[in-house]
Short mmCIF file of C-alpha atoms in Angstrom, two decimals:
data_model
loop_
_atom_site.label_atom_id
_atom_site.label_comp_id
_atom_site.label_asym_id
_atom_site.label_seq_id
_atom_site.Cartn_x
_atom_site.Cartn_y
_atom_site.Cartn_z
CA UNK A 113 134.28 69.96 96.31
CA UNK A 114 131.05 67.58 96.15
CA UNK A 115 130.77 65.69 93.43
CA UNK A 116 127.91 63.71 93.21
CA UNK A 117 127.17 60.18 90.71
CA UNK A 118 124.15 59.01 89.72
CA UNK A 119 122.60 56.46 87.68
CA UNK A 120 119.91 53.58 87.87
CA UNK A 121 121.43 51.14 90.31
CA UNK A 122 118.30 48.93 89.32
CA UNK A 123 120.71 48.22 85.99
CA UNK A 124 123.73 48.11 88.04
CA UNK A 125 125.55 50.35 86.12
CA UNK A 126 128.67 50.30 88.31
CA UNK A 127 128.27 53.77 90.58
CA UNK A 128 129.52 52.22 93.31
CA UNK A 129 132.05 50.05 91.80
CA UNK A 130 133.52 53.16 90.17
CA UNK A 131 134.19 54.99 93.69
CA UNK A 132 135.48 52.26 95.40
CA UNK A 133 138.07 52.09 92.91
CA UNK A 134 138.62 55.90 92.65
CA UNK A 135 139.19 56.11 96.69
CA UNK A 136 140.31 52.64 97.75
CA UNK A 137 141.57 50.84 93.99
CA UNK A 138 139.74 47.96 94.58
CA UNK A 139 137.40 46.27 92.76
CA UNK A 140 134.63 44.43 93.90
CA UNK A 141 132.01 42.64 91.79
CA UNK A 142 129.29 42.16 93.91
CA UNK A 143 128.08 45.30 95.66
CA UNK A 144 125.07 45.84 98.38
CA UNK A 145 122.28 47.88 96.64
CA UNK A 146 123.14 51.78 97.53
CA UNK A 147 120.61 52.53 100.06
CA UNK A 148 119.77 56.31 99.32
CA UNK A 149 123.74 57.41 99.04
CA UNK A 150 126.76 56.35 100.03
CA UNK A 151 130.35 58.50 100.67
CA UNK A 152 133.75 58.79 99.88
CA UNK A 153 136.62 60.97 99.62
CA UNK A 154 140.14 61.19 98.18
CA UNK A 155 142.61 63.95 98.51
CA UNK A 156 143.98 64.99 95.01
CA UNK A 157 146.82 67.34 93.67
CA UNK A 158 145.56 69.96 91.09
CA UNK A 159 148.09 72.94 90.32
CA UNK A 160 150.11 72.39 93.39
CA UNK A 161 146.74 72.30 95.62
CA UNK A 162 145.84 70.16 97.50
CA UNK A 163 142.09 69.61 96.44
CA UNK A 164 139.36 67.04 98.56
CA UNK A 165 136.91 65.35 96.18
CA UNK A 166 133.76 64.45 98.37
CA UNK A 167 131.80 62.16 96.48
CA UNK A 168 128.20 61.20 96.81
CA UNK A 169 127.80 57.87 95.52
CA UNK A 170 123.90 58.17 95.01
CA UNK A 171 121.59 55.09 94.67
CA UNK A 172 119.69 54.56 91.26
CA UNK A 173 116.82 52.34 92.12
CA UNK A 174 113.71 54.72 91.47
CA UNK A 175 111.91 54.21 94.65
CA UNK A 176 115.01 56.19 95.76
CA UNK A 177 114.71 59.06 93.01
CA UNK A 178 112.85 62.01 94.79
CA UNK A 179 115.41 60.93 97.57
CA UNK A 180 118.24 61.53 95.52
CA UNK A 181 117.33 64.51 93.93
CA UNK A 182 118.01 65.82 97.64
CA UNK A 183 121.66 65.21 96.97
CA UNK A 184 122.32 67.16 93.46
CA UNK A 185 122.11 70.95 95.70
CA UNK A 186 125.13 71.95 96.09
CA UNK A 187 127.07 69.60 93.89
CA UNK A 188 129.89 71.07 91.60
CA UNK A 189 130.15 68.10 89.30
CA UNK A 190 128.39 65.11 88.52
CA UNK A 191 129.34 61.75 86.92
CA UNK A 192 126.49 60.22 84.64
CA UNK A 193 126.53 56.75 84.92
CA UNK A 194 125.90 54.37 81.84
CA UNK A 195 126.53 51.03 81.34
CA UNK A 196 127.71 50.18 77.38
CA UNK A 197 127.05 46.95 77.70
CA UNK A 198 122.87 47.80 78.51
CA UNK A 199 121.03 49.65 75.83
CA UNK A 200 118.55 50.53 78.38
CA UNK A 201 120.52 52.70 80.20
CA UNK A 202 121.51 55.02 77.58
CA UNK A 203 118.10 55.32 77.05
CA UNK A 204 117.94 56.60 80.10
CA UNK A 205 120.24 59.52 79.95
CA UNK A 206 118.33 61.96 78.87
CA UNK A 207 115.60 62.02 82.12
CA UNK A 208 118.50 61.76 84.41
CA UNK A 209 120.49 64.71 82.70
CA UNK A 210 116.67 66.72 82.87
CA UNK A 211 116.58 65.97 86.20
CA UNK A 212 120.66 66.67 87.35
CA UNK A 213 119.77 70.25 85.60
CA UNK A 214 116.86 71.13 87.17
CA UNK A 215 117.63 70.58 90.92
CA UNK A 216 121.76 71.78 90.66
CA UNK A 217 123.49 74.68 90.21
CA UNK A 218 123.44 75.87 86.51
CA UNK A 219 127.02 75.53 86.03
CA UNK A 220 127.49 72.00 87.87
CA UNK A 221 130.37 70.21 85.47
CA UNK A 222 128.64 66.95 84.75
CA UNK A 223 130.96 64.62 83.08
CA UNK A 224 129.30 61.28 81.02
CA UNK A 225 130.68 58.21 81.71
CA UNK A 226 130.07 54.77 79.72
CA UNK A 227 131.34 52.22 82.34
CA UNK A 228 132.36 48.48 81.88
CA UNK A 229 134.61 49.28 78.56
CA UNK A 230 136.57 46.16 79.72
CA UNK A 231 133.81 44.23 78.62
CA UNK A 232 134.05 44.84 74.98
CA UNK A 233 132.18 41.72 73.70
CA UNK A 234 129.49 42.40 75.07
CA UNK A 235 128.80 45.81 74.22
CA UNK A 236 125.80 47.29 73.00
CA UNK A 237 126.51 51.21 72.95
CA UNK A 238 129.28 52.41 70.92
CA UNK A 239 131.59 54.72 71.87
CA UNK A 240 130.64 57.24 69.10
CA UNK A 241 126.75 57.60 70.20
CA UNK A 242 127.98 58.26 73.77
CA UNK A 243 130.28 61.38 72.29
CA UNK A 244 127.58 62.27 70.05
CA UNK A 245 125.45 62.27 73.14
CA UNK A 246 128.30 64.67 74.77
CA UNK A 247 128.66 66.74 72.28
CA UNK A 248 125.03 67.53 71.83
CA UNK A 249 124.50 68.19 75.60
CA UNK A 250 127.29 69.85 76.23
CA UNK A 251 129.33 66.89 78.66
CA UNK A 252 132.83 65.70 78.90
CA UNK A 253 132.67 61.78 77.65
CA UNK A 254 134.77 58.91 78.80
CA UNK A 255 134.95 55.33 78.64
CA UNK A 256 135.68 53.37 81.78
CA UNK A 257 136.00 50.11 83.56
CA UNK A 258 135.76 49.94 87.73
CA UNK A 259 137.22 46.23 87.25
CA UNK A 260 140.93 47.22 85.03
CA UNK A 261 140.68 50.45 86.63
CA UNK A 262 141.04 52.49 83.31
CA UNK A 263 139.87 55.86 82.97
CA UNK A 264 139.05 55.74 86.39
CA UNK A 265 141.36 58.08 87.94
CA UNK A 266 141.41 60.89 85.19
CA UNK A 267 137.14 60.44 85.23
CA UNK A 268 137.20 61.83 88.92
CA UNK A 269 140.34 64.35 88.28
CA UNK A 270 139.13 65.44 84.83
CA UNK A 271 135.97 66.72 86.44
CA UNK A 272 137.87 68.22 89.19
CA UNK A 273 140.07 69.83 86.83
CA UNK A 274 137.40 71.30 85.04
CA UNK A 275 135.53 72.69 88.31
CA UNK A 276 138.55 74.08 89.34
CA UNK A 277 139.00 75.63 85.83
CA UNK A 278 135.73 77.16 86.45
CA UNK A 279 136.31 78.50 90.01
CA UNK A 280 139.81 80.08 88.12
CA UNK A 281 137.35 81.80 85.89
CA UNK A 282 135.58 83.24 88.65
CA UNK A 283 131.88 81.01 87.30
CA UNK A 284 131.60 79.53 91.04
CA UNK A 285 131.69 81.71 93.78
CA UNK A 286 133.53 79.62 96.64
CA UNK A 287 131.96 81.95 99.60
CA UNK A 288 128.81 80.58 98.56
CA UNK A 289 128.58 77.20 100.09
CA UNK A 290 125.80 76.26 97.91
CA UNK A 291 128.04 75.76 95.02
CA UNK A 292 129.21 72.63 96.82
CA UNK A 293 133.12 74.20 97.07
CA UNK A 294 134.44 74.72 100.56
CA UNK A 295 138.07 76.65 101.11
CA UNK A 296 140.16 74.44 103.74
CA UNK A 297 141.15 75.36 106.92
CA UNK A 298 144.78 76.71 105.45
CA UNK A 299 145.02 79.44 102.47
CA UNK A 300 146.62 77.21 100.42
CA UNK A 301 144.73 73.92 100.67
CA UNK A 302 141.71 73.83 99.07
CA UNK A 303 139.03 71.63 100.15
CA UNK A 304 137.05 69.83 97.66
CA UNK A 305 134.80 66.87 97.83
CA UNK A 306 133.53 64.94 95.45
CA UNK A 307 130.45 63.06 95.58
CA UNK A 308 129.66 60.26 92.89
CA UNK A 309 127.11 57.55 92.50
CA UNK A 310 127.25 54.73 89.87
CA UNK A 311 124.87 52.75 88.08
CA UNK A 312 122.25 54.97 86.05
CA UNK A 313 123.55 58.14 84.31
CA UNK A 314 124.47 60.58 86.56
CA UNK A 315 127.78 61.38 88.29
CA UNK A 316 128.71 64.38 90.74
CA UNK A 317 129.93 67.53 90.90
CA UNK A 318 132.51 68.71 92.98
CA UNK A 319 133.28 71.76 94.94
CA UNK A 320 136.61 73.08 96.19
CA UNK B 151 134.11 52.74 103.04
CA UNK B 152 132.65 49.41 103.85
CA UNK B 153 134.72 48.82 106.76
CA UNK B 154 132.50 51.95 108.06
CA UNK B 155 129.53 50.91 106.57
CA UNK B 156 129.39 47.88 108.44
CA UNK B 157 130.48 49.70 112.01
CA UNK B 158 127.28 52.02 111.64
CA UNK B 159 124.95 49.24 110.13
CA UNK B 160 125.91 47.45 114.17
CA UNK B 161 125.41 50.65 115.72
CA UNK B 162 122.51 51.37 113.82
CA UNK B 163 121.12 48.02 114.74
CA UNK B 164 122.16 48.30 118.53
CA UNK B 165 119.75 51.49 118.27
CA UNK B 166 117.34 50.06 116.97
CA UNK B 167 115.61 49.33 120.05
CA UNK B 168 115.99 52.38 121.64
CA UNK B 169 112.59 54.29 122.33
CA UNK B 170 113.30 57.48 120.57
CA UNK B 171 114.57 55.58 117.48
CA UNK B 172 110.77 53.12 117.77
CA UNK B 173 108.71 56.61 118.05
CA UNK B 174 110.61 58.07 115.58
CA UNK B 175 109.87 54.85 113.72
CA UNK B 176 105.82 54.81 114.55
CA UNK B 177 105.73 58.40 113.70
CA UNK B 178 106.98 57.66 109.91
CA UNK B 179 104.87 54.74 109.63
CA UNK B 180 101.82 56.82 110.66
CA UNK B 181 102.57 59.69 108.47
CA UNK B 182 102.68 56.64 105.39
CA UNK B 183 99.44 55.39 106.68
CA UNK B 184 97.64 58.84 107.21
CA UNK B 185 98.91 59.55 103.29
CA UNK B 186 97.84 56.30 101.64
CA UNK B 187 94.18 56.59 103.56
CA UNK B 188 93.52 60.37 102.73
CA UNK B 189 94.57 59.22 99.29
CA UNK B 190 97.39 62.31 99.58
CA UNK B 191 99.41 61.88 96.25
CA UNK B 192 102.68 59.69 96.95
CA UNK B 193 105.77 59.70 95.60
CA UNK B 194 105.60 58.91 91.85
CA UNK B 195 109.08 57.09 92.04
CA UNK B 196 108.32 55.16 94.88
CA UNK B 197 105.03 54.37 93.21
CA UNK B 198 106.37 53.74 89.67
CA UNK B 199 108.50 50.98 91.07
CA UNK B 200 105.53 48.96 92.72
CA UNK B 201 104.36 48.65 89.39
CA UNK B 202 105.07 45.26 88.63
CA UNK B 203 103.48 44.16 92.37
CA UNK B 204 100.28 46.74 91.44
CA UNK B 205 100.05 44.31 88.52
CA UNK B 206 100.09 41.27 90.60
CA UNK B 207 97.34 42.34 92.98
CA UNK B 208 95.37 43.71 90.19
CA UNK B 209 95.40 40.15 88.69
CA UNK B 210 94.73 38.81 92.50
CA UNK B 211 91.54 41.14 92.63
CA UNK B 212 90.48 39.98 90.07
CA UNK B 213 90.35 36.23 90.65
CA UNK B 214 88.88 37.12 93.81
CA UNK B 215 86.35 38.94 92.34
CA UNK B 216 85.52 36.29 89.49
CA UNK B 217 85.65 33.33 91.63
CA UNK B 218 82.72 35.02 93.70
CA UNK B 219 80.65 35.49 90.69
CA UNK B 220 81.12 32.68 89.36
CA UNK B 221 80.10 30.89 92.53
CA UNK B 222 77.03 32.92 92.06
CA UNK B 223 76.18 32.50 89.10
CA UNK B 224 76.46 28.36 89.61
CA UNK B 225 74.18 28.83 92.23
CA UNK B 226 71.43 30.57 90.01
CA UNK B 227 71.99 28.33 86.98
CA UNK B 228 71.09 24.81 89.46
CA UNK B 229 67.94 26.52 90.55
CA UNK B 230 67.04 27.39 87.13
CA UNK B 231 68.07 23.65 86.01
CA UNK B 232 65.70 22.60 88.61
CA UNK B 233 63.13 24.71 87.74
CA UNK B 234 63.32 23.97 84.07
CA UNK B 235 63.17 20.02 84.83
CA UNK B 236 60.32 20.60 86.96
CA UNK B 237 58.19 22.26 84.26
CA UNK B 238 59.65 19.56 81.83
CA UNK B 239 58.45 17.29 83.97
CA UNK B 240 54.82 17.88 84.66
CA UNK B 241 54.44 19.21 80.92
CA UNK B 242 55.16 15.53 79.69
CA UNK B 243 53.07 14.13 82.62
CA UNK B 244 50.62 16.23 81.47
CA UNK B 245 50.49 15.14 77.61
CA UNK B 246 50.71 11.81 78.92
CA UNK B 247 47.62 12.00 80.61
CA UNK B 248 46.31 14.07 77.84
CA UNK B 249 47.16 11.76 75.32
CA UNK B 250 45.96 8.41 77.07
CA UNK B 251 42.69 9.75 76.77
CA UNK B 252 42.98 10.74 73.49
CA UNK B 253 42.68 7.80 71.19
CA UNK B 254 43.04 9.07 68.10
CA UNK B 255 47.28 9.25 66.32
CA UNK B 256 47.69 12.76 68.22
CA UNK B 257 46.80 10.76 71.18
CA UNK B 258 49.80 8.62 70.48
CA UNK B 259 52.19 11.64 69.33
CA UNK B 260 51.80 13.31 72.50
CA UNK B 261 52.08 10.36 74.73
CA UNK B 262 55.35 9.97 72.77
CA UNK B 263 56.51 13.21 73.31
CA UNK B 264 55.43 13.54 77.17
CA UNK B 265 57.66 10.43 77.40
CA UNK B 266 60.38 12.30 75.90
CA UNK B 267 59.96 15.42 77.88
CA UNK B 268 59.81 13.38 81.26
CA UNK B 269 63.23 11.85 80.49
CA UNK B 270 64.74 14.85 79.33
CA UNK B 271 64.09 16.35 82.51
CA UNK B 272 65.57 13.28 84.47
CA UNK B 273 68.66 13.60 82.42
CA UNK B 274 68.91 17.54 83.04
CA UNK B 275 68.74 17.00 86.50
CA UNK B 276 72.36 14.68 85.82
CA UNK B 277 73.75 18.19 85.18
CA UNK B 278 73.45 18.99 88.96
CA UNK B 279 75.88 16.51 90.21
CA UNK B 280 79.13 17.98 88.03
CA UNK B 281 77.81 21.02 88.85
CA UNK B 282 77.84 21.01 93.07
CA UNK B 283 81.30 19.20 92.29
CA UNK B 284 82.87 22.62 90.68
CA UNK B 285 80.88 24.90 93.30
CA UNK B 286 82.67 22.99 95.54
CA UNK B 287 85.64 22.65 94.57
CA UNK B 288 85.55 26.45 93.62
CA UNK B 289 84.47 27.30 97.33
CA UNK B 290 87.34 25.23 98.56
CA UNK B 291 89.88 27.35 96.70
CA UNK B 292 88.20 30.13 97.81
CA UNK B 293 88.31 29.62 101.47
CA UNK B 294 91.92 28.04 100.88
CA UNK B 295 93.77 29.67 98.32
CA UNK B 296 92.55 32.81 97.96
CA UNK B 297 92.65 33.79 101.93
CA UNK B 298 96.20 31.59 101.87
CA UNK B 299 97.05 34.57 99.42
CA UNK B 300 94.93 37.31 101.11
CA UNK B 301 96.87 36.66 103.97
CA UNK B 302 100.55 37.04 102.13
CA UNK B 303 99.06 40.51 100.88
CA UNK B 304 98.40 42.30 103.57
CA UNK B 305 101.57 41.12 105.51
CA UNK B 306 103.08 42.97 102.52
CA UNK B 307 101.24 45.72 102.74
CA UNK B 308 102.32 46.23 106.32
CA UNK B 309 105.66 46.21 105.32
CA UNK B 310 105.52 48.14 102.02
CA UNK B 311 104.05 51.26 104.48
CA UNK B 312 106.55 50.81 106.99
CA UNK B 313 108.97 50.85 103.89
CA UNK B 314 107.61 54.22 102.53
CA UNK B 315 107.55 55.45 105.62
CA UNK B 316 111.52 54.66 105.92
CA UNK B 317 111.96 56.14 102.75
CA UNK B 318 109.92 59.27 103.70
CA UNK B 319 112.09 59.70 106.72
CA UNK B 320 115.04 58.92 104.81
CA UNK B 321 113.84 61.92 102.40
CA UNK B 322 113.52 63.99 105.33
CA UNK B 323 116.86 63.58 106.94
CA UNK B 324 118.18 63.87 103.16
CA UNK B 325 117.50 67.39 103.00
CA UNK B 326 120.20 68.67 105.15
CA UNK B 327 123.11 66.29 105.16
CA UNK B 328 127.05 66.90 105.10
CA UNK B 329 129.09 63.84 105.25
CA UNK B 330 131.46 65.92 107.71
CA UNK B 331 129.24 66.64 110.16
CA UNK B 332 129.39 63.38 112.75
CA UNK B 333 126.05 64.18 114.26
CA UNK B 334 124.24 64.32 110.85
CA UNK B 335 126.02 60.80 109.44
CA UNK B 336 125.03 59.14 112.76
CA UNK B 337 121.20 59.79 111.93
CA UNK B 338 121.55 59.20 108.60
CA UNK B 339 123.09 55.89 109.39
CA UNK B 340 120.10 54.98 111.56
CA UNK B 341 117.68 56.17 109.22
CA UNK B 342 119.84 54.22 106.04
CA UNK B 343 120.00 50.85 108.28
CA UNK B 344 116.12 51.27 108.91
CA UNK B 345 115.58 51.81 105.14
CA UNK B 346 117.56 48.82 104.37
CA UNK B 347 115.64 46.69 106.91
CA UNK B 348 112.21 48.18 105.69
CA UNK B 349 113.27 47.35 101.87
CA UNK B 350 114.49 43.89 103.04
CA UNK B 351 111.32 42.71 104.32
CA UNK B 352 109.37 44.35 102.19
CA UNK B 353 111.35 43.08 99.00
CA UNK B 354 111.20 39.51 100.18
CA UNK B 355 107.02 39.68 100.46
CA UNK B 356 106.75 40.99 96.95
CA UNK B 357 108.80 37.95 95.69
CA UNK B 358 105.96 36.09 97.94
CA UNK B 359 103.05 37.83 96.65
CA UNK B 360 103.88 37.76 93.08
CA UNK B 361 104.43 34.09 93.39
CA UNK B 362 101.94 33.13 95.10
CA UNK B 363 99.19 35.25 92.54
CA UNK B 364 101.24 33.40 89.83
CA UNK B 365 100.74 30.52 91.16
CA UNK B 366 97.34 30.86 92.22
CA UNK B 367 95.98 32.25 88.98
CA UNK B 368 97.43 28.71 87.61
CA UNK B 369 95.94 26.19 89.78
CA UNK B 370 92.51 28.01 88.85
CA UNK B 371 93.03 27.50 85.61
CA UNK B 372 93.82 23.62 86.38
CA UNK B 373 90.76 23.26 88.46
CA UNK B 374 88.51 24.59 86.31
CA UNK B 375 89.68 22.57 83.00
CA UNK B 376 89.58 19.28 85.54
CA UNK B 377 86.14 20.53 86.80
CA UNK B 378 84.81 21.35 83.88
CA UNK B 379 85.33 18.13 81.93
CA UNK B 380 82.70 16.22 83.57
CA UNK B 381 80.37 18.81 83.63
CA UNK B 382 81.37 18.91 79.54
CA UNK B 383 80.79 14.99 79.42
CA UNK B 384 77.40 14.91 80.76
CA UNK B 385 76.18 18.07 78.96
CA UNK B 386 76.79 16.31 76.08
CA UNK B 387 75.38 13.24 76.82
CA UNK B 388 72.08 14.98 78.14
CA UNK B 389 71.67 16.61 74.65
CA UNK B 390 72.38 13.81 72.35
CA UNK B 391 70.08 12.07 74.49
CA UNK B 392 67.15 14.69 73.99
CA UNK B 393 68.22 14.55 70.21
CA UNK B 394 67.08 11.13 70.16
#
């Protein structure tokens, strides 16, 4: 499954803080800007499968857009990176979510995600405009925090979950490559990879 | 992730040199030159986030531009204060004459006032001194600062095509990639490490330029408030003068 996250890095939104901590549970506070994308992956359990998220941890700074938009085909779910501590980058959701529609697959899962809840002081977004947000676009909303790690783990496996709800229903087709969902080498193991990017608005989608 | 980030950043670099990976390079860099010259539409993005350093040169243009004319014009307004005393000058010689011959009170007005008029047109000439002291001084800058500056921006621009060009390549190698596929991260990881090189380079002469137009835009504005004092001081006194 890819899974793709994007956001504007340029705000440091925490894209690639997130994945680090999703494949290797660390945290690290000062990152290298994401030059175009960067990868990951993590083997997960869903309903007794064995599921590999590919994420695409996608960099935010505009000069890279155009680039990025490269990396939303054949994503199955996307993380949409905000940071609640920077008004700006809410603002922002709405031309990143515009743009995650229009060059994906219609039924990509994209997931919102309002990062750095661990620092509450400083917040500037509350938690009820980001689900009102979700709720009017149709999203899955979380708080998390890359640094304490919470939220992290059911952010990536929620959005699996739901992509591999979908594939259940029959809404991807997992012959067709293009949906970003691969079937592993054995019957039973499903391959899915995950690709997410942090910093912006945007996070992956996945594909099994 | 790092860890591997870091192993294809060396290998990356230890390509660098090779000749494939330097045409490959010159080819980008040409196809960025060939688009900013036919005036091809670039990237909006890529654009967009120059703004701030579009700003910065748009200011620098302009002081360029300004200084010139200003040079200009300094040079037109000392002929014109020359011409002016000149005709001051032989008017009051001639009312002088006029009037010596004259003996009657007009006589004596306009020898007063040719008097007048001759020493007014000494004291304009005093103008002419603060005067070739700013057109100097503005010259100076010119040759100095500005080119100093002129210099700083087209070193960036040099680097701000080879960075588009990066990016265009990195665009290009974008379109097909799967992080399981060995061959396709290898190029990628050449193309990323060029990128980052490209945007390093570039990056650090925008900081340059924007300081530099910054700071040049403020030493103007020093020079000419220095400049312009004495030239403000002896206008002055040349009119009160004429007054009297």
């Amino acid at each position: 499954i890819k899974i793709i996250v994007i956001g504007k890095w340029r705000l440091g939104v925490g894209k690639s803080c997130l994945l680090l901590q999703f494949t290797d549970k660390r945290f690290q506070p000062v990152h290298d800007l994401t030059i175009g994308v960067e990868f990951g992956a993590r083997m997960i359990t869903i309903d007794g499968k064995q599921i590999k998220l590919q994420i695409w941890d996608t960099a935010g700074q505009e000069s890279f857009r155009s680039i990025t938009r490269s990396y939303y085909r054949g994503a199955a779910g996307a993380l949409l990176v905000y940071d609640i501590t920077r008004r700006d980058t809410f603002n922002h959701l709405t031309t990143w979510l515009e743009d995650a529609r229009q060059h994906s697959n219609s039924n990509m899962v994209i997931m919102l995600i309002g990062n750095k809840s661990d620092l509450e002081s400083r917040r500037e977004v509350k938690k009820e405009e980001g689900e009102a947000f979700a709720r009017e676009h149709g999203l899955i909303f979380m708080e998390t925090s890359a640094k304490t790690a919470s939220n992290v783990e059911e952010a990536f496996i929620n959005t699996a979950k739901e992509i591999y709800e979908k594939i259940q229903e029959g809404v991807f087709d997992i012959n067709n490559e293009a949906n970003g969902i691969k079937i592993g080498p054995q019957h039973a193991a499903t391959n899915a990879t995950l690709a997410g990017s942090q910093g912006g608005q945007q996070a992956g989608g996945g594909c099994c | 992730m790092d860890g591997h980030k870091e192993f294809y950043d060396q290998y990356a670099q230890s390509q660098e040199k090779s000749v494939v990976n330097k045409m490959q390079q010159k080819y980008w860099k040409t196809k960025q030159t060939l688009i900013k010259v036919t005036g091809k539409k670039e990237d909006e993005h890529v654009v967009a986030s120059d703004a701030d350093l579009d700003a910065k040169l748009e200011l620098f243009h302009s002081i360029q531009r300004t200084c010139m004319e200003l040079l200009k014009a300094i040079e037109l307004y000392q002929k014109r204060i020359c011409f002016l005393s000149q005709e001051e000058n032989e008017l009051g010689k001639f009312l002088r004459s006029q009037g010596s011959q004259d003996k009657t009170r007009a006589g004596k007005m306009m020898q007063a006032t040719g008097k007048a008029l001759c020493f007014s047109s000494q004291q304009r000439l005093a103008l002419r001194t603060p005067l070739s002291r700013l057109y100097q001084e503005v010259e100076t800058f010119r040759y100095r600062a500005i080119s100093d500056t002129w210099l700083t921006v087209n070193r960036m621009e040099q680097y701000r095509t080879e960075y588009r060009g990066a990016l265009l390549w990195m665009k290009d190698v974008s379109q097909e990639l799967d992080p399981d596929l060995f061959k396709q991260m290898e190029k990628f990881r050449k193309v990323q490490a060029q990128v980052r090189h490209a945007k390093l380079n570039f990056d650090k002469l925008k900081t340059d330029v924007c300081q530099k137009v910054d700071l040049l835009g403020a030493s103007r504005c020093n020079l000419l408030s220095h400049v312009l004092t004495t030239y403000q001081t002896t206008k002055l006194v040349c009119t009160c003068l004429c007054y009297i």
